[in-house]
mmCIF file of C-alpha atoms in Angstrom:
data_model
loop_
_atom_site.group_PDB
_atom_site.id
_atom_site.type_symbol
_atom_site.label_atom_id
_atom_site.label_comp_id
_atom_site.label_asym_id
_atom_site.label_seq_id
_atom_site.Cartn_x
_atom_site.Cartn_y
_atom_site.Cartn_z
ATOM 1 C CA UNK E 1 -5.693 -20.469 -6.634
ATOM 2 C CA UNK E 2 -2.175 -19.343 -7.962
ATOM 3 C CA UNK E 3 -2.029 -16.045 -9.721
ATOM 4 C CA UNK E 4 0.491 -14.977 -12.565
ATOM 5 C CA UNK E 5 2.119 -11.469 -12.562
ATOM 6 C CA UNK E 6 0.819 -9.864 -15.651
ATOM 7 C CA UNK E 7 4.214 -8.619 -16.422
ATOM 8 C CA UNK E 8 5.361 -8.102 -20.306
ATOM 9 C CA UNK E 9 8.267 -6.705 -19.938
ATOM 10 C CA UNK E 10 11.821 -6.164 -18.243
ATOM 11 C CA UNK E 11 12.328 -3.548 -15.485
ATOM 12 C CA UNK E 12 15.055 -2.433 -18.101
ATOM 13 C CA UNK E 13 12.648 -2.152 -21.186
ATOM 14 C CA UNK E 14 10.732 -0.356 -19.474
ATOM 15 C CA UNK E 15 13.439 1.784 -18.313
ATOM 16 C CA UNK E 16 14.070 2.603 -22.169
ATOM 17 C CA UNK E 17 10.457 2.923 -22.825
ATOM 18 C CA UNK E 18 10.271 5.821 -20.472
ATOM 19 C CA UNK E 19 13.522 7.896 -21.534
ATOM 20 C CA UNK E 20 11.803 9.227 -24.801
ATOM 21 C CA UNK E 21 8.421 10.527 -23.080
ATOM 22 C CA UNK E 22 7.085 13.407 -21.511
ATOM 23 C CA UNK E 23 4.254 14.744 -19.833
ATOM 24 C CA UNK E 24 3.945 12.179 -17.051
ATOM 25 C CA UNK E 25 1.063 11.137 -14.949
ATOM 26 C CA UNK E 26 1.823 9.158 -11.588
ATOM 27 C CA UNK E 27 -1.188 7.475 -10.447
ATOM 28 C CA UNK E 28 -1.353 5.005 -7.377
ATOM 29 C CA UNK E 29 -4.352 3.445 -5.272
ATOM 30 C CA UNK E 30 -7.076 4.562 -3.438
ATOM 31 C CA UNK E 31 -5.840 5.260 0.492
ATOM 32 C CA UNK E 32 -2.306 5.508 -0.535
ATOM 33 C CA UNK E 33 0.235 4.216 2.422
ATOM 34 C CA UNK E 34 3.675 4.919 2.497
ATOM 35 C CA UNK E 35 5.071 2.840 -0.040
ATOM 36 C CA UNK E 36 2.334 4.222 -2.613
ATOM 37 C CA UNK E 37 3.038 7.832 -1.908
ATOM 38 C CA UNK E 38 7.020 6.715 -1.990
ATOM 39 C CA UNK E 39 6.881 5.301 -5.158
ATOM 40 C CA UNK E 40 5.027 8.073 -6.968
ATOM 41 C CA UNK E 41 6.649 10.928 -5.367
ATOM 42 C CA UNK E 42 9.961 8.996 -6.030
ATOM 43 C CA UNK E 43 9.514 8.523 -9.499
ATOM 44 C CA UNK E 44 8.281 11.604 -10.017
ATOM 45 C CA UNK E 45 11.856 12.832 -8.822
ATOM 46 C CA UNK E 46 13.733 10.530 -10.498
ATOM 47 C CA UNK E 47 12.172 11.731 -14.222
ATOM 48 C CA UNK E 48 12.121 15.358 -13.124
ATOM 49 C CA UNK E 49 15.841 14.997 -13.310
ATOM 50 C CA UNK E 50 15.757 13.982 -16.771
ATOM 51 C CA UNK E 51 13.789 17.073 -17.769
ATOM 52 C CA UNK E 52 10.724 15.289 -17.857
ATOM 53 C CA UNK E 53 7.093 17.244 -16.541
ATOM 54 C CA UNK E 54 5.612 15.610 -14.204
ATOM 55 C CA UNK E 55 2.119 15.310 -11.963
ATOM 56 C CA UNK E 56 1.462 12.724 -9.341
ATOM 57 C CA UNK E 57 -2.505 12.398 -8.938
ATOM 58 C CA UNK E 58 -4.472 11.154 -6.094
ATOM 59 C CA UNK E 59 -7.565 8.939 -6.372
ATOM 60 C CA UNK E 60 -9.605 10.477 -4.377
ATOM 61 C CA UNK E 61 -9.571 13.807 -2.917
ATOM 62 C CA UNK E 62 -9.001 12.889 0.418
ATOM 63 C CA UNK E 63 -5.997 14.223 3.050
ATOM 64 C CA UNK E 64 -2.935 12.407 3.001
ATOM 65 C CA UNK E 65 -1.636 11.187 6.358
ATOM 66 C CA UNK E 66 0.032 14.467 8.128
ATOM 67 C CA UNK E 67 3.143 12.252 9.291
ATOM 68 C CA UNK E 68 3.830 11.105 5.439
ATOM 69 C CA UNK E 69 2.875 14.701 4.097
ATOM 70 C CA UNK E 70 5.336 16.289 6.025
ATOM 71 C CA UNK E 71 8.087 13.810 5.606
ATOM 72 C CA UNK E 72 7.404 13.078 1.620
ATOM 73 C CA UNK E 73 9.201 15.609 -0.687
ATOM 74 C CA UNK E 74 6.151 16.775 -2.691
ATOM 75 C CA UNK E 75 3.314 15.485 -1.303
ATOM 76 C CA UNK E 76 1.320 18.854 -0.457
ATOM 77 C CA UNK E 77 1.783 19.574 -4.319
ATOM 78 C CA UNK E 78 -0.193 15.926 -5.415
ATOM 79 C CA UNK E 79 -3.479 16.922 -7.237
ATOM 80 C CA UNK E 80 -6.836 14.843 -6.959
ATOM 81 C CA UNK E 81 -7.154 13.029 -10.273
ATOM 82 C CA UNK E 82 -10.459 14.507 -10.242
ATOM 83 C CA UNK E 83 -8.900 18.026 -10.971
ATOM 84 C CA UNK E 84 -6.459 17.163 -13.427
ATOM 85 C CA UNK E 85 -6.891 18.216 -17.242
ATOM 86 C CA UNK E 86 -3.837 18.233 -18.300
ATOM 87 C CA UNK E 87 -1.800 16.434 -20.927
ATOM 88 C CA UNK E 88 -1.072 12.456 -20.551
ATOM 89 C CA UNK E 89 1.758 11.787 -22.543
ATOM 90 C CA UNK E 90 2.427 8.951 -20.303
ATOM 91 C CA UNK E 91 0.409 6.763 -17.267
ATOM 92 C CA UNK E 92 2.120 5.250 -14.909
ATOM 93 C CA UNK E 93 0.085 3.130 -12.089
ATOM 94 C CA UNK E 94 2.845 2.626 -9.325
ATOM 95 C CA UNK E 95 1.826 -0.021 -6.469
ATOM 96 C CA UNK E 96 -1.452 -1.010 -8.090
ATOM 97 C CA UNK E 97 -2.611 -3.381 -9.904
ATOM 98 C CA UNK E 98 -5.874 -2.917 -11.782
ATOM 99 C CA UNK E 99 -8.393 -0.363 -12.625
ATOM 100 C CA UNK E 100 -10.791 -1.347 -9.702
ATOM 101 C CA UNK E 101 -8.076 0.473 -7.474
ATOM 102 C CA UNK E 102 -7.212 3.451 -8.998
ATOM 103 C CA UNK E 103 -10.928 5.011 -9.373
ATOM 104 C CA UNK E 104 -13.302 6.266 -12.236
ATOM 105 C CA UNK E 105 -11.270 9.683 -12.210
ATOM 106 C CA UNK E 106 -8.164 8.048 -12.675
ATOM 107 C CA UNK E 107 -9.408 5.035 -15.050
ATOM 108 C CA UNK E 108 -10.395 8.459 -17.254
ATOM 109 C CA UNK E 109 -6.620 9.793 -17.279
ATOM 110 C CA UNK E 110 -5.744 6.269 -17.898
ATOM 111 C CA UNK E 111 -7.923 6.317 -21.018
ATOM 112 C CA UNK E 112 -6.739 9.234 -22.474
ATOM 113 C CA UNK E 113 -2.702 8.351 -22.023
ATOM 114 C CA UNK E 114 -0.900 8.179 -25.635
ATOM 115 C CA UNK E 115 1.232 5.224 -23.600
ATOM 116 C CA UNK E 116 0.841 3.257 -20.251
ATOM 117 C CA UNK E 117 2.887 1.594 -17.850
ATOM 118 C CA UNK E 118 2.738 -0.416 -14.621
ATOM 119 C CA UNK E 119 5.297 -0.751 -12.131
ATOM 120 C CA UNK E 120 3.977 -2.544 -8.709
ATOM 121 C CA UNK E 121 4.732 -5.738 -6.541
ATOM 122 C CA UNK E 122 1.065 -7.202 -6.527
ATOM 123 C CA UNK E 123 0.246 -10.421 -8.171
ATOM 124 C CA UNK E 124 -2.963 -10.335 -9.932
ATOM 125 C CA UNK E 125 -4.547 -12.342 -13.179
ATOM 126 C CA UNK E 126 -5.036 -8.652 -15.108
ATOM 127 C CA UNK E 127 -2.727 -6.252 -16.582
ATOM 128 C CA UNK E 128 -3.589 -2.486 -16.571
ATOM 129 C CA UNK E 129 -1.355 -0.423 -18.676
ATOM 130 C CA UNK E 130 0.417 -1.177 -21.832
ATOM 131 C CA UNK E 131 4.076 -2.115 -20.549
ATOM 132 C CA UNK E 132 3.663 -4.061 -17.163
ATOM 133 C CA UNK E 133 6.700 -4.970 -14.724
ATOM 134 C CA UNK E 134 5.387 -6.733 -11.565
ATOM 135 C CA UNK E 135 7.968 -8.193 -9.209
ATOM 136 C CA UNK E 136 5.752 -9.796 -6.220
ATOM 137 C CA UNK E 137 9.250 -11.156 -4.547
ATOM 138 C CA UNK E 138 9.688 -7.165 -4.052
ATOM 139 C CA UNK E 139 9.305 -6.075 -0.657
ATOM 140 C CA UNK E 140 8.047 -2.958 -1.630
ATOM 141 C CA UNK E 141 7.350 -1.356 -4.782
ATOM 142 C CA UNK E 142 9.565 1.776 -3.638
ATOM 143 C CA UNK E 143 12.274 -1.174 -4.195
ATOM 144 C CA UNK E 144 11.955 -0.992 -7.869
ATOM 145 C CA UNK E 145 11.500 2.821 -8.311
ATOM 146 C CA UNK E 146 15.421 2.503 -6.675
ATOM 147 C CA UNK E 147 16.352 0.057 -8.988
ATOM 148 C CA UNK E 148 14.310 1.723 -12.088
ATOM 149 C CA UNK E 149 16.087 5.174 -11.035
ATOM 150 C CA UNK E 150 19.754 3.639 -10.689
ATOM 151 C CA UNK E 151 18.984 2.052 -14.782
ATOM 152 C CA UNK E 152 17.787 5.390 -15.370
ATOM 153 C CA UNK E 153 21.013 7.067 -14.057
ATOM 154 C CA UNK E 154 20.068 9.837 -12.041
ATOM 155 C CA UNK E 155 21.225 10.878 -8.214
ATOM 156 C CA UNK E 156 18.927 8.971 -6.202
ATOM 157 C CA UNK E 157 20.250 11.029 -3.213
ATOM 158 C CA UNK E 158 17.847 13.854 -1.952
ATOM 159 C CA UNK E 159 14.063 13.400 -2.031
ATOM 160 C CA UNK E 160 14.510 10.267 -4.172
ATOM 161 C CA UNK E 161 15.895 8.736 -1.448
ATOM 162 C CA UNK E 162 13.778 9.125 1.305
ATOM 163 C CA UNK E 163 10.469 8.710 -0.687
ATOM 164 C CA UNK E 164 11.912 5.063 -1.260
ATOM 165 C CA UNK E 165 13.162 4.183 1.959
ATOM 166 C CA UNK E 166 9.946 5.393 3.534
ATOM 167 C CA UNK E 167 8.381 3.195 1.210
ATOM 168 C CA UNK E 168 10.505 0.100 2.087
ATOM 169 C CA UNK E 169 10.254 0.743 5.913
ATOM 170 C CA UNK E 170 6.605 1.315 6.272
ATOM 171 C CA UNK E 171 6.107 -2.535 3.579
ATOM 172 C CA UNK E 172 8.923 -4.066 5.482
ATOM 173 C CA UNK E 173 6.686 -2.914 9.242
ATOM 174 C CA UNK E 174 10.671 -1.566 10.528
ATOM 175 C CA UNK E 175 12.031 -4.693 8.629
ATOM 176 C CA UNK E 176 9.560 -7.454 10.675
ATOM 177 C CA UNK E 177 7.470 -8.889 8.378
ATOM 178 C CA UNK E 178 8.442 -12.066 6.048
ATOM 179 C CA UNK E 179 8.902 -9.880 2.790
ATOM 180 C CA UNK E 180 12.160 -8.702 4.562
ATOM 181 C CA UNK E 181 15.230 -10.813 2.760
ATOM 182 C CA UNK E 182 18.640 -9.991 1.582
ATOM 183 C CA UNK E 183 17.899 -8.045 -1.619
ATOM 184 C CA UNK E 184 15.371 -5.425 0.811
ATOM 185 C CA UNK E 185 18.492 -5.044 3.333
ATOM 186 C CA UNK E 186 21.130 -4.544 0.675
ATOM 187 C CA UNK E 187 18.898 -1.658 -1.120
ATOM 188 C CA UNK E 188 18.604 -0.220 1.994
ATOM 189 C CA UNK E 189 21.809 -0.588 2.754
ATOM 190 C CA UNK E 190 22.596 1.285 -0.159
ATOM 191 C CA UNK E 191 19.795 3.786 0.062
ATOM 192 C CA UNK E 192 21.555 5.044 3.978
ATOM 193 C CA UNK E 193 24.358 5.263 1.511
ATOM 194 C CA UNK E 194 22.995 8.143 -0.680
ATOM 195 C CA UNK E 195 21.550 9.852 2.505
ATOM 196 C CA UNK E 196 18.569 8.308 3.495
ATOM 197 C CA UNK E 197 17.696 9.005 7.387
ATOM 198 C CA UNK E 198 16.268 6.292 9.196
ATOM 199 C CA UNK E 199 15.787 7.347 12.414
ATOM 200 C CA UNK E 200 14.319 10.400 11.348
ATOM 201 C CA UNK E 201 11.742 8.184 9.053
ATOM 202 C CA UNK E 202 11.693 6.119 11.613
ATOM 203 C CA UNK E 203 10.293 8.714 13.980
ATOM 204 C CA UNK E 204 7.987 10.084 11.331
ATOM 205 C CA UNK E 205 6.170 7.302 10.187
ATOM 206 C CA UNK E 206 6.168 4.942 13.118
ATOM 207 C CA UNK E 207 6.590 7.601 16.333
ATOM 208 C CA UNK E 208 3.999 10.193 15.475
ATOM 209 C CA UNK E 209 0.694 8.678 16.629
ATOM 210 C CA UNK E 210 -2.120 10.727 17.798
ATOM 211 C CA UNK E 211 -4.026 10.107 20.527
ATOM 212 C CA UNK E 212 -7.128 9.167 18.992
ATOM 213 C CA UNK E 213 -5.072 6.668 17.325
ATOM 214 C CA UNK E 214 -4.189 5.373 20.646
ATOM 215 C CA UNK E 215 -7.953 4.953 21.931
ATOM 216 C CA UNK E 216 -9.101 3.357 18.783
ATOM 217 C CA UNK E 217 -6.436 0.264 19.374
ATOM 218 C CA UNK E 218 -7.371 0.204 22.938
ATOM 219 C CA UNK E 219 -11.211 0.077 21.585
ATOM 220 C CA UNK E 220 -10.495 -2.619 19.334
ATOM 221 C CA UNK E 221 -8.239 -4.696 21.476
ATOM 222 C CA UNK E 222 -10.719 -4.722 24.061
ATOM 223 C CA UNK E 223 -13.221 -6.153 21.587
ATOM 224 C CA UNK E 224 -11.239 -8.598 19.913
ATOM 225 C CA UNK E 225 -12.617 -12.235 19.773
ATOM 226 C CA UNK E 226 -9.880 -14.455 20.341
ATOM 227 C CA UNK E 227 -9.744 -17.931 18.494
ATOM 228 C CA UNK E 228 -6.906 -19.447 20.863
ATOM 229 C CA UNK E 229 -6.925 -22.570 18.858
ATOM 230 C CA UNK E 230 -6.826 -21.520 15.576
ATOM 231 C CA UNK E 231 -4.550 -18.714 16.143
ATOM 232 C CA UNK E 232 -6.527 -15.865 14.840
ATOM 233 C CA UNK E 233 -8.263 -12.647 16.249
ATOM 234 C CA UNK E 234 -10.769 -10.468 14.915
ATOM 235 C CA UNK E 235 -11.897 -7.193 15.848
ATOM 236 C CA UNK E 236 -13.754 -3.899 14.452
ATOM 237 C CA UNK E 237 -14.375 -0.412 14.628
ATOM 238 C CA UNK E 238 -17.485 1.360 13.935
ATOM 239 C CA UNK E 239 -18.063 4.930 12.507
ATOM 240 C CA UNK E 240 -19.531 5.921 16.135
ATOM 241 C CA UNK E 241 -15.959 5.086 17.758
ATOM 242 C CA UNK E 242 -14.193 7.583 15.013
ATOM 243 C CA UNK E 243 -16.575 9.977 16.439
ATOM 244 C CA UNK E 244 -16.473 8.858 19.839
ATOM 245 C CA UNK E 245 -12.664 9.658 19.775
ATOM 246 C CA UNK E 246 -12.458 12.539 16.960
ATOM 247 C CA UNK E 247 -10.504 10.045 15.018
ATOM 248 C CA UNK E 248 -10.068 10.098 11.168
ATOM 249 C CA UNK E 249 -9.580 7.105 8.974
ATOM 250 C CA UNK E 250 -5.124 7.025 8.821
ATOM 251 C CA UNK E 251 -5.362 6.595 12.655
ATOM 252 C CA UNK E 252 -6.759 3.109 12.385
ATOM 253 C CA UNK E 253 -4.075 2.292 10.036
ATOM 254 C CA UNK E 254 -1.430 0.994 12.713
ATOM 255 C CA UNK E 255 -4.483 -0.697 14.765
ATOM 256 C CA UNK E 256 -4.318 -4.242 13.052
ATOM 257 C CA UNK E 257 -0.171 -4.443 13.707
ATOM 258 C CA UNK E 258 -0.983 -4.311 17.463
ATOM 259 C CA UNK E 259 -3.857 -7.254 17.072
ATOM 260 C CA UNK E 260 -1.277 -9.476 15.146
ATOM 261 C CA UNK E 261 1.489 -8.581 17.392
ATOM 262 C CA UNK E 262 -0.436 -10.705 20.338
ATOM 263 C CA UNK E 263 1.197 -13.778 21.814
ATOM 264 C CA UNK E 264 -0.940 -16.513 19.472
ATOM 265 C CA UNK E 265 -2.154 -14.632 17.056
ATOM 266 C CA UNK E 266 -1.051 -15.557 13.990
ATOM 267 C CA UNK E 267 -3.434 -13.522 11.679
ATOM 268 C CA UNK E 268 -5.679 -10.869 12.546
ATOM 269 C CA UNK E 269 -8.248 -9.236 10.788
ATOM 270 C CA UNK E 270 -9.139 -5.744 11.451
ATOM 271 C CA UNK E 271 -12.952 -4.424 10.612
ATOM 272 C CA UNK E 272 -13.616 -0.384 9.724
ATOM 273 C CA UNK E 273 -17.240 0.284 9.189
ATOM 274 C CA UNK E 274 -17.305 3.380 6.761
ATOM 275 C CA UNK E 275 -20.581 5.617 5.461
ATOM 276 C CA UNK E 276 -21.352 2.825 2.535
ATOM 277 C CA UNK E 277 -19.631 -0.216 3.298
ATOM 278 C CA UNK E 278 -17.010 -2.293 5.746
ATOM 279 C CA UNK E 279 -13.196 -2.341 4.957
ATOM 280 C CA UNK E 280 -11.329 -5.642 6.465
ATOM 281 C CA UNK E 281 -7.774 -6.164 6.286
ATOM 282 C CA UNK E 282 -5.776 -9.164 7.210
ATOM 283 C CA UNK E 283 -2.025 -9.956 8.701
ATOM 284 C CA UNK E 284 -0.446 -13.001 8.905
ATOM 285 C CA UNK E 285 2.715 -13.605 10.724
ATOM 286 C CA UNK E 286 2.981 -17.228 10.037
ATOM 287 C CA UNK E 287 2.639 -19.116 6.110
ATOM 288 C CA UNK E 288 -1.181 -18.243 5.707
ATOM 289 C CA UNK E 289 -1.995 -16.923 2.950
ATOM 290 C CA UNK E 290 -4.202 -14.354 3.585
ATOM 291 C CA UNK E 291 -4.322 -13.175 0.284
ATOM 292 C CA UNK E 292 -6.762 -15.907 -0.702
ATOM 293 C CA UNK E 293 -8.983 -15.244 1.810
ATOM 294 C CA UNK E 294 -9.197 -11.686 0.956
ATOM 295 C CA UNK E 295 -10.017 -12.827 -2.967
ATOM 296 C CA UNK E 296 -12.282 -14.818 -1.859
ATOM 297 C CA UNK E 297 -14.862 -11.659 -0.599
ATOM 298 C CA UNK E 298 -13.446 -10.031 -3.618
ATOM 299 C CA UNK E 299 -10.243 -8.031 -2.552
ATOM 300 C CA UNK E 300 -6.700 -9.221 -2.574
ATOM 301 C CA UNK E 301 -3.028 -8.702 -1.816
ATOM 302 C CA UNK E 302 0.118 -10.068 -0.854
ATOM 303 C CA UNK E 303 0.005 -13.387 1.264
ATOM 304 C CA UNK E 304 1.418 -12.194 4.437
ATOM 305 C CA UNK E 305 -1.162 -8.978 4.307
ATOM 306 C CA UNK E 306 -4.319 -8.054 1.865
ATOM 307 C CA UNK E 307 -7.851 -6.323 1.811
ATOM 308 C CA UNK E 308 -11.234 -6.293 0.805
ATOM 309 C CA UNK E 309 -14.072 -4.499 1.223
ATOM 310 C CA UNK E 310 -17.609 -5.245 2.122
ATOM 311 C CA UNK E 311 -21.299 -4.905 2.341
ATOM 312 C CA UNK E 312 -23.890 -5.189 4.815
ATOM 313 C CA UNK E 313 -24.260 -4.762 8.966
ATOM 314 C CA UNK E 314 -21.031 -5.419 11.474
ATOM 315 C CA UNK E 315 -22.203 -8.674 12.960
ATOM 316 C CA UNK E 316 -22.728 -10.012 9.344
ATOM 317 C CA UNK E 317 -19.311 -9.201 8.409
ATOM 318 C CA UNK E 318 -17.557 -10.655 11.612
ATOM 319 C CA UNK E 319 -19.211 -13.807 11.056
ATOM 320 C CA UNK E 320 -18.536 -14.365 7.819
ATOM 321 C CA UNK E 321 -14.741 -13.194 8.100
ATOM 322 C CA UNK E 322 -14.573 -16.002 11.061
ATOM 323 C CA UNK E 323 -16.189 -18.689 8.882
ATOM 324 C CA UNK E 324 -13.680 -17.929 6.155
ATOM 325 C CA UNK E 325 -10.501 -17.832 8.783
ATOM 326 C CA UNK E 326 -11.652 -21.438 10.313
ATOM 327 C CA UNK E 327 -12.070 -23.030 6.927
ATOM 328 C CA UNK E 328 -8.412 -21.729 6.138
ATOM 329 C CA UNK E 329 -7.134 -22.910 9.231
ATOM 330 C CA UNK E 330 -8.426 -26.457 8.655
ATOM 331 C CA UNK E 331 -7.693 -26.647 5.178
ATOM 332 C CA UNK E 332 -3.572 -26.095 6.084
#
């Protein structure tokens, strides 16, 4: 199925769209990674130079990861869109895509903006907000909060700067995965330029893991079921192994790069049971398109990694995820 960016506009319309507004509300997507939090938190710095008030929201109330909190200029100050009352002169959804993703609370700011905008790298059949620029050759949507910033002309040196290189780092995996190309290196080429740090990022984002996190990929890993001729591996975690190990939901995050990064995989799908439902994501290191298999139990995503979410007992959800990943495999 090929999907159409719902965009309507140029990055540099919207650029002028923004320069008259105030009262700004950055909204991203539920369990916000690094290149979410990057790309509201370095908006948010790029319009606070122009004068501009801003508030970055949450979706849910629910802790950020302590490595990016500590590393992302204004993170500890983001409110849960839950709490927030105040005025919406403006909406922006950075790094998402539809309404689905950013929550009822949100959906409610959304509906009460005098303007909207979207600015993300996701290719779905829906638009969101008013004035929509979606760029899914991006490798990160941190990539066009740079360029947005530079049209803008502000200093993107300072917190701007290292909320968008953690963003393109963490999307990029270190600069492994196929979204890396020439425009990703030359922007952050140019982002080491105006002080970005990346070995301090670096060790951050990708050297700080806990030990739970540890135990959980050795938990998963061991397992794994391991499709040898179809080049894919599965695995899961249940809500008694986050208790097992006194683990909390961001340490599985860096679980499913270890599965893919096996000798013959080449995609891996990762299974976290939660209280109401099961959350799957897929990586592909080779031309899969993962992203269709994700749509097709109702998620989505880029083609080299996507999501979905859901509903029913473990075994149920394995089987079905391996059903999906053979038909793909034999449809190629």
């Amino acid at each position: 199925m090929t999907v159409t960016p719902q965009t309507n506009c140029s990055l540099e319309q919207l650029a002028d769209a923004l320069r008259p507004l105030d009262d700004f509300v950055i909204c991203g997507h539920v369990s916000p990674d690094g290149d979410c939090l990057g790309s509201q938190l370095g908006l948010a710095a790029a319009l606070r130079q122009l004068g501009k008030r801003v508030t970055c929201v949450l979706v849910k109330d629910e802790p950020i990861e302590e490595n990016l909190l500590q590393l992302l200029p204004g993170a500890a100050d983001m409110v849960p869109a839950c709490e927030y009352d105040g005025p919406v002169g403006a909406f922006v959804g950075v790094d998402v895509p539809t309404r689905e993703r950013i929550g009822q609370a949100a959906c409610g700011i959304l509906d009460r903006a005098l303007t909207s905008f979207t600015i993300d790298h996701h290719a779905v059949d829906e638009r969101m907000c008013e004035m929509a620029y979606v760029d899914p050759d991006a490798a990160s949507t941190t990539l066009l909060i740079w360029e947005l910033s530079g049209m803008l002309g502000v200093s993107r040196s300072g917190d701007l700067v290292t909320c968008c290189y953690t963003g393109l780092v963490t999307d990029t995996g270190r600069f492994q995965y196929q979204n890396t190309d020439a425009r990703c290196m030359r922007l952050a080429s140019q982002m080491v330029e105006e002080g970005a740090d990346p070995a301090s990022i670096s060790r951050a984002v990708f050297q700080n893991r806990t030990l739970a996190s540890m135990q959980l990929e050795a938990q998963a890993i061991s397992r794994a079921e391991f499709h040898e001729r179809e080049g894919f591996a599965i695995s899961y975690l249940t809500l008694a192994d986050f208790a097992r190990f006194k683990a909390v939901k961001s340490d599985a995050e860096p679980v499913i790069n270890a599965l893919r990064s096996i000798a013959g995989v080449n995609v891996a799908c990762m299974l976290r049971q939660h209280e109401d439902c099961i959350r799957g994501s897929l990586r592909a290191k080779d031309d899969t398109d993962v992203s269709a298999i994700a749509r097709s139990f109702g998620g989505g995503g880029h083609v080299a990694a996507a999501g979905f979410t859901m509903h029913g007992g473990m075994q149920e959800a394995v089987d079905q995820v391996r059903a999906a990943l053979q038909e793909a495999v034999c449809s190629r």
